[in-house]
mmCIF file of C-alpha atoms in Angstrom:
data_model
loop_
_atom_site.group_PDB
_atom_site.id
_atom_site.type_symbol
_atom_site.label_atom_id
_atom_site.label_comp_id
_atom_site.label_asym_id
_atom_site.label_seq_id
_atom_site.Cartn_x
_atom_site.Cartn_y
_atom_site.Cartn_z
ATOM 1 C CA MET A 88 81.423 78.681 49.470
ATOM 2 C CA ALA A 89 84.096 77.211 51.678
ATOM 3 C CA SER A 90 84.707 73.542 51.067
ATOM 4 C CA LEU A 91 84.086 70.890 53.694
ATOM 5 C CA LYS A 92 87.779 70.383 54.177
ATOM 6 C CA ASP A 93 88.368 74.095 54.792
ATOM 7 C CA LEU A 94 85.602 74.237 57.364
ATOM 8 C CA LYS A 95 86.923 71.195 59.147
ATOM 9 C CA ASN A 96 90.380 72.732 59.343
ATOM 10 C CA ARG A 97 89.009 75.981 60.711
ATOM 11 C CA ILE A 98 87.004 74.211 63.378
ATOM 12 C CA GLY A 99 90.133 72.325 64.365
ATOM 13 C CA SER A 100 92.216 75.477 64.655
ATOM 14 C CA VAL A 101 89.590 77.361 66.668
ATOM 15 C CA LYS A 102 89.339 74.381 68.987
ATOM 16 C CA SER A 103 93.039 74.377 69.688
ATOM 17 C CA THR A 104 92.965 78.124 70.295
ATOM 18 C CA GLN A 105 90.168 77.582 72.754
ATOM 19 C CA LYS A 106 92.274 75.030 74.577
ATOM 20 C CA ILE A 107 95.043 77.584 75.000
ATOM 21 C CA THR A 108 92.758 80.339 76.258
ATOM 22 C CA LYS A 109 91.059 77.931 78.638
ATOM 23 C CA ALA A 110 94.383 76.832 80.084
ATOM 24 C CA LYS A 111 95.608 80.413 80.429
ATOM 25 C CA LYS A 112 92.402 81.335 82.194
ATOM 26 C CA MET A 113 92.881 78.629 84.768
ATOM 27 C CA VAL A 114 96.511 79.558 85.299
ATOM 28 C CA ALA A 115 95.520 83.195 85.792
ATOM 29 C CA ALA A 116 92.814 82.249 88.272
ATOM 30 C CA ALA A 117 95.292 80.268 90.331
ATOM 31 C CA LYS A 118 97.920 83.006 90.231
ATOM 32 C CA LEU A 119 95.359 85.680 90.971
ATOM 33 C CA ARG A 120 94.634 84.261 94.385
ATOM 34 C CA ARG A 121 98.287 84.395 95.398
ATOM 35 C CA ALA A 122 98.800 87.849 93.950
ATOM 36 C CA GLN A 123 95.731 89.105 95.730
ATOM 37 C CA GLU A 124 96.980 87.769 99.031
ATOM 38 C CA ARG A 125 100.281 89.540 98.512
ATOM 39 C CA VAL A 126 98.517 92.825 97.839
ATOM 40 C CA GLU A 127 96.407 92.501 100.948
ATOM 41 C CA ALA A 128 99.376 91.518 103.106
ATOM 42 C CA SER A 129 101.302 94.596 102.003
ATOM 43 C CA ARG A 130 98.545 97.065 102.792
ATOM 44 C CA PRO A 131 99.060 97.497 106.557
ATOM 45 C CA TYR A 132 102.647 98.615 106.010
ATOM 46 C CA ALA A 133 101.812 101.066 103.245
ATOM 47 C CA GLU A 134 98.921 102.519 105.207
ATOM 48 C CA LYS A 135 100.931 102.921 108.378
ATOM 49 C CA MET A 136 103.742 104.537 106.413
ATOM 50 C CA GLN A 137 101.310 106.925 104.804
ATOM 51 C CA SER A 138 99.791 108.024 108.093
ATOM 52 C CA VAL A 139 103.153 108.534 109.788
ATOM 53 C CA MET A 140 104.425 110.497 106.808
ATOM 54 C CA ALA A 141 101.343 112.654 106.792
ATOM 55 C CA SER A 142 101.546 113.474 110.473
ATOM 56 C CA LEU A 143 105.283 114.210 110.314
ATOM 57 C CA ALA A 144 104.994 116.279 107.170
ATOM 58 C CA GLY A 145 102.056 118.167 108.618
ATOM 59 C CA ARG A 146 104.193 119.201 111.557
ATOM 60 C CA LEU A 147 107.106 120.258 109.413
ATOM 61 C CA GLY A 148 104.946 121.844 106.744
ATOM 62 C CA ASP A 149 106.290 125.364 107.000
ATOM 63 C CA ASP A 150 109.879 124.388 107.422
ATOM 64 C CA ALA A 151 111.867 125.825 104.549
ATOM 65 C CA GLN A 152 114.732 123.413 104.952
ATOM 66 C CA ALA A 153 112.625 120.282 104.513
ATOM 67 C CA SER A 154 113.921 117.673 102.120
ATOM 68 C CA PRO A 155 113.308 118.257 98.396
ATOM 69 C CA LEU A 156 111.682 114.832 98.284
ATOM 70 C CA LEU A 157 108.910 116.385 100.326
ATOM 71 C CA VAL A 158 108.646 119.958 99.106
ATOM 72 C CA GLY A 159 110.019 119.534 95.585
ATOM 73 C CA THR A 160 112.923 121.190 93.869
ATOM 74 C CA GLY A 161 110.975 124.355 93.340
ATOM 75 C CA GLY A 162 110.961 123.649 89.622
ATOM 76 C CA ASN A 163 108.230 122.064 87.570
ATOM 77 C CA GLN A 164 110.004 121.722 84.243
ATOM 78 C CA THR A 165 111.062 118.108 83.923
ATOM 79 C CA HIS A 166 108.648 115.286 84.607
ATOM 80 C CA LEU A 167 109.608 111.683 85.027
ATOM 81 C CA LEU A 168 106.833 109.240 84.185
ATOM 82 C CA ILE A 169 107.405 105.853 85.754
ATOM 83 C CA ILE A 170 105.272 103.361 83.883
ATOM 84 C CA ALA A 171 104.857 99.908 85.366
ATOM 85 C CA THR A 172 103.481 97.319 82.961
ATOM 86 C CA SER A 173 103.773 93.566 82.778
ATOM 87 C CA ASP A 174 106.099 91.401 80.761
ATOM 88 C CA ARG A 175 103.439 89.243 79.194
ATOM 89 C CA GLY A 176 100.415 89.843 77.057
ATOM 90 C CA LEU A 177 97.201 87.806 76.955
ATOM 91 C CA ALA A 178 95.738 90.146 79.521
ATOM 92 C CA GLY A 179 93.227 92.092 77.474
ATOM 93 C CA ALA A 180 93.636 95.844 77.599
ATOM 94 C CA PHE A 181 95.610 95.754 80.840
ATOM 95 C CA ASN A 182 98.888 97.140 79.525
ATOM 96 C CA ALA A 183 97.246 99.342 76.933
ATOM 97 C CA ASN A 184 95.165 101.074 79.613
ATOM 98 C CA ILE A 185 98.172 101.937 81.742
ATOM 99 C CA VAL A 186 100.106 103.267 78.786
ATOM 100 C CA LYS A 187 97.085 105.236 77.600
ATOM 101 C CA LYS A 188 96.776 106.935 80.965
ATOM 102 C CA ALA A 189 100.455 107.886 80.896
ATOM 103 C CA ARG A 190 100.231 109.098 77.301
ATOM 104 C CA GLU A 191 97.417 111.490 78.153
ATOM 105 C CA THR A 192 99.567 113.145 80.797
ATOM 106 C CA ALA A 193 102.675 113.043 78.632
ATOM 107 C CA ASP A 194 100.903 114.705 75.716
ATOM 108 C CA SER A 195 99.460 117.490 77.827
ATOM 109 C CA LEU A 196 102.831 118.076 79.510
ATOM 110 C CA ILE A 197 104.610 118.228 76.177
ATOM 111 C CA ALA A 198 101.950 120.594 74.856
ATOM 112 C CA ALA A 199 102.607 122.810 77.882
ATOM 113 C CA GLY A 200 106.278 122.936 76.945
ATOM 114 C CA LYS A 201 107.557 120.675 79.708
ATOM 115 C CA THR A 202 110.255 118.070 79.350
ATOM 116 C CA VAL A 203 109.042 114.513 79.748
ATOM 117 C CA LYS A 204 111.168 111.501 80.508
ATOM 118 C CA PHE A 205 110.072 107.900 80.714
ATOM 119 C CA TYR A 206 111.177 105.290 83.179
ATOM 120 C CA LEU A 207 109.786 101.958 82.056
ATOM 121 C CA LEU A 208 109.263 98.816 84.072
ATOM 122 C CA GLY A 209 108.017 95.771 82.177
ATOM 123 C CA LYS A 210 108.341 94.768 78.547
ATOM 124 C CA LYS A 211 104.859 95.570 77.358
ATOM 125 C CA GLY A 212 104.986 99.322 77.670
ATOM 126 C CA ARG A 213 108.210 99.779 75.779
ATOM 127 C CA ALA A 214 107.188 99.273 72.171
ATOM 128 C CA VAL A 215 104.485 101.939 72.179
ATOM 129 C CA ILE A 216 106.462 104.497 74.131
ATOM 130 C CA ARG A 217 109.550 103.956 72.002
ATOM 131 C CA ARG A 218 107.574 104.499 68.844
ATOM 132 C CA LEU A 219 105.675 107.580 70.046
ATOM 133 C CA TYR A 220 108.333 109.267 72.136
ATOM 134 C CA PRO A 221 111.705 108.255 70.783
ATOM 135 C CA ASP A 222 114.736 109.450 72.788
ATOM 136 C CA MET A 223 112.676 110.188 75.862
ATOM 137 C CA ILE A 224 113.208 106.863 77.592
ATOM 138 C CA VAL A 225 115.844 107.219 80.288
ATOM 139 C CA HIS A 226 115.608 103.726 81.665
ATOM 140 C CA PHE A 227 114.053 100.406 80.831
ATOM 141 C CA GLN A 228 113.990 97.142 82.699
ATOM 142 C CA ASP A 229 111.830 94.066 82.591
ATOM 143 C CA PHE A 230 111.037 91.435 85.173
ATOM 144 C CA SER A 231 112.672 88.527 83.397
ATOM 145 C CA ASP A 232 115.225 88.092 86.185
ATOM 146 C CA ILE A 233 112.689 87.898 88.990
ATOM 147 C CA LYS A 234 109.496 85.917 89.392
ATOM 148 C CA ASP A 235 107.699 87.805 92.116
ATOM 149 C CA PRO A 236 109.079 91.289 92.769
ATOM 150 C CA ASP A 237 109.952 91.541 96.455
ATOM 151 C CA PHE A 238 110.620 94.599 98.537
ATOM 152 C CA ASP A 239 114.363 94.561 97.903
ATOM 153 C CA TYR A 240 113.685 94.704 94.210
ATOM 154 C CA ALA A 241 111.420 97.731 94.605
ATOM 155 C CA ALA A 242 113.962 99.338 96.932
ATOM 156 C CA LYS A 243 116.674 99.037 94.278
ATOM 157 C CA ILE A 244 114.510 100.758 91.686
ATOM 158 C CA ALA A 245 113.616 103.441 94.227
ATOM 159 C CA ASP A 246 117.307 103.995 94.958
ATOM 160 C CA ASP A 247 118.004 104.486 91.283
ATOM 161 C CA ILE A 248 115.145 106.949 90.936
ATOM 162 C CA ILE A 249 116.204 108.932 93.995
ATOM 163 C CA THR A 250 119.800 109.062 92.740
ATOM 164 C CA ARG A 251 118.521 110.537 89.496
ATOM 165 C CA PHE A 252 116.387 112.976 91.458
ATOM 166 C CA ASP A 253 119.335 114.092 93.565
ATOM 167 C CA ALA A 254 121.347 114.550 90.388
ATOM 168 C CA GLY A 255 118.676 116.965 89.218
ATOM 169 C CA GLU A 256 117.460 114.856 86.329
ATOM 170 C CA PHE A 257 113.824 115.659 86.999
ATOM 171 C CA ASP A 258 111.548 117.730 89.252
ATOM 172 C CA VAL A 259 108.385 115.691 89.498
ATOM 173 C CA ALA A 260 107.863 111.945 89.303
ATOM 174 C CA GLN A 261 104.548 110.291 88.511
ATOM 175 C CA LEU A 262 103.930 106.596 88.820
ATOM 176 C CA TYR A 263 101.544 104.699 86.553
ATOM 177 C CA TYR A 264 100.136 101.303 87.391
ATOM 178 C CA SER A 265 96.881 99.471 87.524
ATOM 179 C CA LYS A 266 95.101 99.393 90.822
ATOM 180 C CA PHE A 267 93.490 96.098 91.673
ATOM 181 C CA LYS A 268 89.845 96.481 92.648
ATOM 182 C CA SER A 269 88.504 93.056 91.852
ATOM 183 C CA ALA A 270 89.091 90.295 89.341
ATOM 184 C CA LEU A 271 86.757 92.164 87.009
ATOM 185 C CA THR A 272 87.856 95.763 87.525
ATOM 186 C CA GLN A 273 91.319 97.200 87.440
ATOM 187 C CA VAL A 274 91.771 100.940 87.483
ATOM 188 C CA PRO A 275 94.730 102.494 85.689
ATOM 189 C CA THR A 276 96.101 104.903 88.249
ATOM 190 C CA GLU A 277 98.362 107.918 88.251
ATOM 191 C CA GLN A 278 100.176 108.658 91.470
ATOM 192 C CA GLN A 279 102.683 111.344 92.283
ATOM 193 C CA VAL A 280 105.643 109.948 94.194
ATOM 194 C CA ILE A 281 108.106 112.837 94.153
ATOM 195 C CA PRO A 282 107.552 115.267 95.739
ATOM 196 C CA VAL A 283 105.310 113.458 98.190
ATOM 197 C CA PRO A 284 101.787 114.811 97.897
ATOM 198 C CA ILE A 285 100.646 115.890 101.323
ATOM 199 C CA ASP A 286 97.075 115.972 102.366
ATOM 200 C CA GLY A 287 96.515 119.448 103.741
ATOM 201 C CA HIS A 288 94.095 118.062 106.278
ATOM 202 C CA ALA A 289 96.328 115.388 107.703
ATOM 203 C CA ASP A 290 95.299 114.583 111.222
ATOM 204 C CA GLY A 291 98.820 115.288 112.373
ATOM 205 C CA ASP A 292 97.756 117.873 114.882
ATOM 206 C CA LYS A 293 95.915 115.532 117.173
ATOM 207 C CA ALA A 294 98.611 114.348 119.528
ATOM 208 C CA THR A 295 100.989 117.167 118.796
ATOM 209 C CA GLY A 296 103.565 118.218 121.299
ATOM 210 C CA ALA A 297 103.293 115.085 123.365
ATOM 211 C CA ILE A 298 105.264 112.892 120.984
ATOM 212 C CA GLU A 299 108.991 112.650 121.437
ATOM 213 C CA TYR A 300 111.222 112.049 118.463
ATOM 214 C CA GLU A 301 114.529 110.284 118.395
ATOM 215 C CA PRO A 302 116.883 111.373 116.888
ATOM 216 C CA SER A 303 114.710 114.285 115.634
ATOM 217 C CA GLU A 304 111.685 114.914 113.479
ATOM 218 C CA GLU A 305 113.840 115.988 110.558
ATOM 219 C CA ALA A 306 116.110 112.970 110.845
ATOM 220 C CA ILE A 307 113.181 110.580 110.948
ATOM 221 C CA LEU A 308 111.594 112.262 107.981
ATOM 222 C CA ASP A 309 114.840 112.153 106.000
ATOM 223 C CA ASP A 310 115.026 108.470 106.765
ATOM 224 C CA LEU A 311 111.423 107.819 105.847
ATOM 225 C CA LEU A 312 111.101 109.790 102.612
ATOM 226 C CA PRO A 313 113.311 107.567 100.434
ATOM 227 C CA ARG A 314 111.762 104.523 102.054
ATOM 228 C CA ASN A 315 108.331 105.823 101.199
ATOM 229 C CA VAL A 316 109.242 105.906 97.499
ATOM 230 C CA ALA A 317 110.232 102.256 97.737
ATOM 231 C CA VAL A 318 107.021 101.386 99.533
ATOM 232 C CA GLN A 319 104.891 103.119 96.918
ATOM 233 C CA LEU A 320 106.771 101.364 94.123
ATOM 234 C CA PHE A 321 106.441 98.025 95.842
ATOM 235 C CA LYS A 322 102.741 98.589 96.281
ATOM 236 C CA ALA A 323 102.385 99.503 92.612
ATOM 237 C CA LEU A 324 104.227 96.368 91.522
ATOM 238 C CA LEU A 325 102.025 94.153 93.671
ATOM 239 C CA GLU A 326 98.822 95.845 92.567
ATOM 240 C CA ASN A 327 99.983 95.455 88.999
ATOM 241 C CA GLY A 328 100.675 91.775 89.560
ATOM 242 C CA ALA A 329 97.174 91.126 90.839
ATOM 243 C CA SER A 330 95.584 93.332 88.175
ATOM 244 C CA GLU A 331 97.426 91.542 85.414
ATOM 245 C CA GLN A 332 96.123 88.168 86.531
ATOM 246 C CA GLY A 333 92.622 89.551 86.983
ATOM 247 C CA ALA A 334 92.603 91.154 83.549
ATOM 248 C CA SER A 335 94.080 88.042 82.040
ATOM 249 C CA MET A 336 91.409 85.863 83.595
ATOM 250 C CA THR A 337 88.596 88.044 82.310
ATOM 251 C CA ALA A 338 90.102 88.356 78.851
ATOM 252 C CA MET A 339 90.712 84.644 78.558
ATOM 253 C CA ASP A 340 87.219 83.856 79.793
ATOM 254 C CA ASN A 341 85.811 86.037 77.022
ATOM 255 C CA ALA A 342 88.119 84.504 74.479
ATOM 256 C CA THR A 343 87.107 80.994 75.484
ATOM 257 C CA ARG A 344 83.452 81.899 75.165
ATOM 258 C CA ASN A 345 83.965 83.565 71.794
ATOM 259 C CA ALA A 346 85.827 80.529 70.545
ATOM 260 C CA GLY A 347 82.897 78.365 71.699
ATOM 261 C CA ASP A 348 80.430 80.518 69.764
ATOM 262 C CA LEU A 349 82.640 80.422 66.719
ATOM 263 C CA ILE A 350 82.886 76.649 66.894
ATOM 264 C CA ASN A 351 79.087 76.344 67.091
ATOM 265 C CA ASP A 352 78.613 78.610 64.083
ATOM 266 C CA LEU A 353 81.228 76.790 62.071
ATOM 267 C CA THR A 354 79.790 73.396 62.998
ATOM 268 C CA ILE A 355 76.349 74.444 61.807
ATOM 269 C CA GLN A 356 77.847 75.746 58.602
ATOM 270 C CA TYR A 357 79.817 72.527 58.215
ATOM 271 C CA ASN A 358 76.727 70.364 58.653
ATOM 272 C CA ARG A 359 74.670 72.445 56.237
ATOM 273 C CA THR A 360 77.388 72.247 53.633
ATOM 274 C CA ARG A 361 77.667 68.501 54.107
ATOM 275 C CA GLN A 362 73.911 68.129 53.686
ATOM 276 C CA ALA A 363 73.964 70.263 50.561
ATOM 277 C CA VAL A 364 76.715 68.119 49.102
ATOM 278 C CA ILE A 365 74.719 64.937 49.801
ATOM 279 C CA THR A 366 71.558 66.440 48.323
ATOM 280 C CA THR A 367 73.420 67.477 45.191
ATOM 281 C CA GLU A 368 74.848 63.985 44.832
ATOM 282 C CA LEU A 369 71.414 62.406 45.247
ATOM 283 C CA VAL A 370 69.860 64.775 42.726
ATOM 284 C CA GLU A 371 72.615 63.883 40.279
ATOM 285 C CA ILE A 372 72.080 60.157 40.733
ATOM 286 C CA ILE A 373 68.273 60.375 40.509
ATOM 287 C CA SER A 374 68.251 62.608 37.468
ATOM 288 C CA GLY A 375 70.883 60.388 35.895
ATOM 289 C CA ALA A 376 68.676 57.341 36.497
ATOM 290 C CA GLU A 377 65.595 59.096 35.126
ATOM 291 C CA ALA A 378 67.379 60.054 31.942
ATOM 292 C CA LEU A 379 68.013 56.398 31.171
ATOM 293 C CA MET B 205 99.847 94.533 131.991
ATOM 294 C CA PRO B 206 99.715 93.879 128.279
ATOM 295 C CA PHE B 207 99.674 96.456 125.542
ATOM 296 C CA ASN B 208 99.121 96.053 121.821
ATOM 297 C CA PHE B 209 102.161 95.324 119.698
ATOM 298 C CA GLU B 210 102.326 95.224 115.930
ATOM 299 C CA LEU B 211 105.276 94.202 113.804
ATOM 300 C CA VAL B 212 104.804 94.917 110.113
ATOM 301 C CA SER B 213 107.065 94.246 107.141
ATOM 302 C CA PRO B 214 106.286 95.408 103.596
ATOM 303 C CA GLU B 215 105.386 91.882 102.607
ATOM 304 C CA ARG B 216 103.116 90.992 105.493
ATOM 305 C CA GLN B 217 101.972 91.723 108.999
ATOM 306 C CA VAL B 218 104.326 89.592 111.038
ATOM 307 C CA ARG B 219 102.762 89.894 114.429
ATOM 308 C CA SER B 220 99.860 91.573 116.091
ATOM 309 C CA GLY B 221 98.605 91.126 119.608
ATOM 310 C CA PRO B 222 99.066 91.957 123.259
ATOM 311 C CA VAL B 223 102.535 91.662 124.843
ATOM 312 C CA HIS B 224 104.080 92.588 128.148
ATOM 313 C CA GLN B 225 107.322 94.208 127.094
ATOM 314 C CA VAL B 226 109.361 94.773 123.931
ATOM 315 C CA VAL B 227 113.013 95.778 123.767
ATOM 316 C CA VAL B 228 113.770 97.752 120.618
ATOM 317 C CA PRO B 229 117.187 98.652 119.181
ATOM 318 C CA GLY B 230 116.725 102.367 118.591
ATOM 319 C CA THR B 231 119.217 104.399 116.587
ATOM 320 C CA GLU B 232 120.402 106.171 119.706
ATOM 321 C CA GLY B 233 120.271 103.151 121.983
ATOM 322 C CA ASP B 234 118.054 100.281 122.977
ATOM 323 C CA PHE B 235 114.822 101.073 124.706
ATOM 324 C CA ALA B 236 112.186 98.927 126.312
ATOM 325 C CA VAL B 237 108.509 99.606 125.921
ATOM 326 C CA LEU B 238 106.056 98.661 128.640
ATOM 327 C CA GLU B 239 102.420 99.488 129.091
ATOM 328 C CA GLY B 240 101.719 103.208 129.384
ATOM 329 C CA HIS B 241 104.884 104.374 127.658
ATOM 330 C CA ALA B 242 104.794 108.022 126.605
ATOM 331 C CA PRO B 243 104.130 108.693 122.894
ATOM 332 C CA PHE B 244 107.438 108.352 121.158
ATOM 333 C CA MET B 245 108.884 107.760 117.728
ATOM 334 C CA SER B 246 112.318 106.508 116.824
ATOM 335 C CA THR B 247 114.247 105.124 113.916
ATOM 336 C CA ILE B 248 115.750 101.689 114.388
ATOM 337 C CA ARG B 249 119.194 100.369 113.710
ATOM 338 C CA ASP B 250 119.616 96.838 112.351
ATOM 339 C CA GLY B 251 119.492 94.468 115.276
ATOM 340 C CA GLU B 252 117.320 92.265 117.414
ATOM 341 C CA ILE B 253 114.071 92.968 119.136
ATOM 342 C CA ALA B 254 113.079 90.950 122.164
ATOM 343 C CA ILE B 255 109.409 90.339 122.770
ATOM 344 C CA TYR B 256 108.241 89.324 126.254
ATOM 345 C CA GLU B 257 104.707 88.023 126.086
ATOM 346 C CA THR B 258 104.296 87.995 129.848
ATOM 347 C CA ALA B 259 106.408 89.305 132.700
ATOM 348 C CA GLY B 260 109.365 87.040 133.319
ATOM 349 C CA ALA B 261 108.725 84.874 130.268
ATOM 350 C CA GLU B 262 111.489 83.803 127.894
ATOM 351 C CA PRO B 263 111.837 86.544 125.276
ATOM 352 C CA LEU B 264 111.088 85.877 121.646
ATOM 353 C CA VAL B 265 113.971 87.300 119.648
ATOM 354 C CA MET B 266 113.634 88.516 116.067
ATOM 355 C CA LYS B 267 116.134 90.144 113.766
ATOM 356 C CA ILE B 268 114.968 93.287 112.071
ATOM 357 C CA GLU B 269 116.493 95.646 109.556
ATOM 358 C CA GLY B 270 115.665 99.172 108.575
ATOM 359 C CA GLY B 271 112.601 100.799 109.949
ATOM 360 C CA PHE B 272 111.131 102.760 112.768
ATOM 361 C CA ALA B 273 109.054 102.324 115.883
ATOM 362 C CA GLU B 274 106.063 104.310 116.948
ATOM 363 C CA VAL B 275 104.752 104.224 120.472
ATOM 364 C CA GLY B 276 101.216 105.489 120.591
ATOM 365 C CA ASP B 277 98.347 105.283 122.986
ATOM 366 C CA ASN B 278 99.159 102.017 124.741
ATOM 367 C CA SER B 279 100.429 100.476 121.532
ATOM 368 C CA LEU B 280 103.712 99.899 119.778
ATOM 369 C CA THR B 281 104.051 99.638 116.038
ATOM 370 C CA ILE B 282 107.291 98.635 114.387
ATOM 371 C CA LEU B 283 107.693 98.987 110.650
ATOM 372 C CA ALA B 284 110.702 97.021 109.471
ATOM 373 C CA GLU B 285 111.942 96.349 105.969
ATOM 374 C CA LYS B 286 113.151 92.911 106.907
ATOM 375 C CA VAL B 287 112.081 90.594 109.693
ATOM 376 C CA GLU B 288 113.684 87.267 110.486
ATOM 377 C CA ALA B 289 112.388 85.003 113.182
#
């Protein structure tokens, strides 16, 4: 049986762990609110962008000369998987879930004989991907140089991706991130960014004909398509930010509770052991006295 | 006669509400939007928009960069990458 001293040490160490998880939980809760506000504030733009894109693309649907960002390169051989994770752990299965989602797709693509490339954002996804798919990572960057990713930051990444696309490095790009539903639920999400998936039933036909375009529909679309990639990336980064804090809060809440349970158990064990030691001592003294 | 005007940046919705007139720096030239403007869509060059809340009022000037304007049914929506008051 563990000695009293051992038990006391263990209780002490669990208690200090609990202090850490409790603090991290409170930090996450505070950050979550801000991150959530940022996500909500960014939605009108993304939604508006989406609807304009859909109506424009719907009108140009049959045009053969449309931008490859919209209709694709015609090929389907090389896939770029953009995986957005966070830089820090202590967020439960948050990063693992995103990577798992991407791995499923990657494995099925590789099995189908396609070429897969990885574009990694955030430290936490790198280790797994590097171990499982060595030599397939084309780019890696973390967020150590920026606290809250802003739109410019997303635009720079989007520029890089589009440059690679124009250079013919890949045909299809998928984006992986965690969608923020609530503090308790985050959904790992796969989203195609290049070519832009177009809803066949876009309501683009409603006001057709009446709208005037300046300079022209094609020019506007060419201007919007790269911007749309940046918007989608920005949205993913913000959703990820909120999801990370949400996941972290839940995970740390569980950890704090588990530590509490553990402390209770250990305390009971400690007290029982102490009692047993006292009883043994008493028995020794009494039987010693009787023997005299 | 007011119409609905929305100015949205990726980070937040900057402004939303009825205005009298907005002057927008379109790629092919400035244009002013009043109530009942025909449906119209244009890209924007970097520049200043002037918002007149009521007829004859002092305009509110904002710098915007990168984006486009959509004039719909008695409404104007401007999506801009950057907005500075």
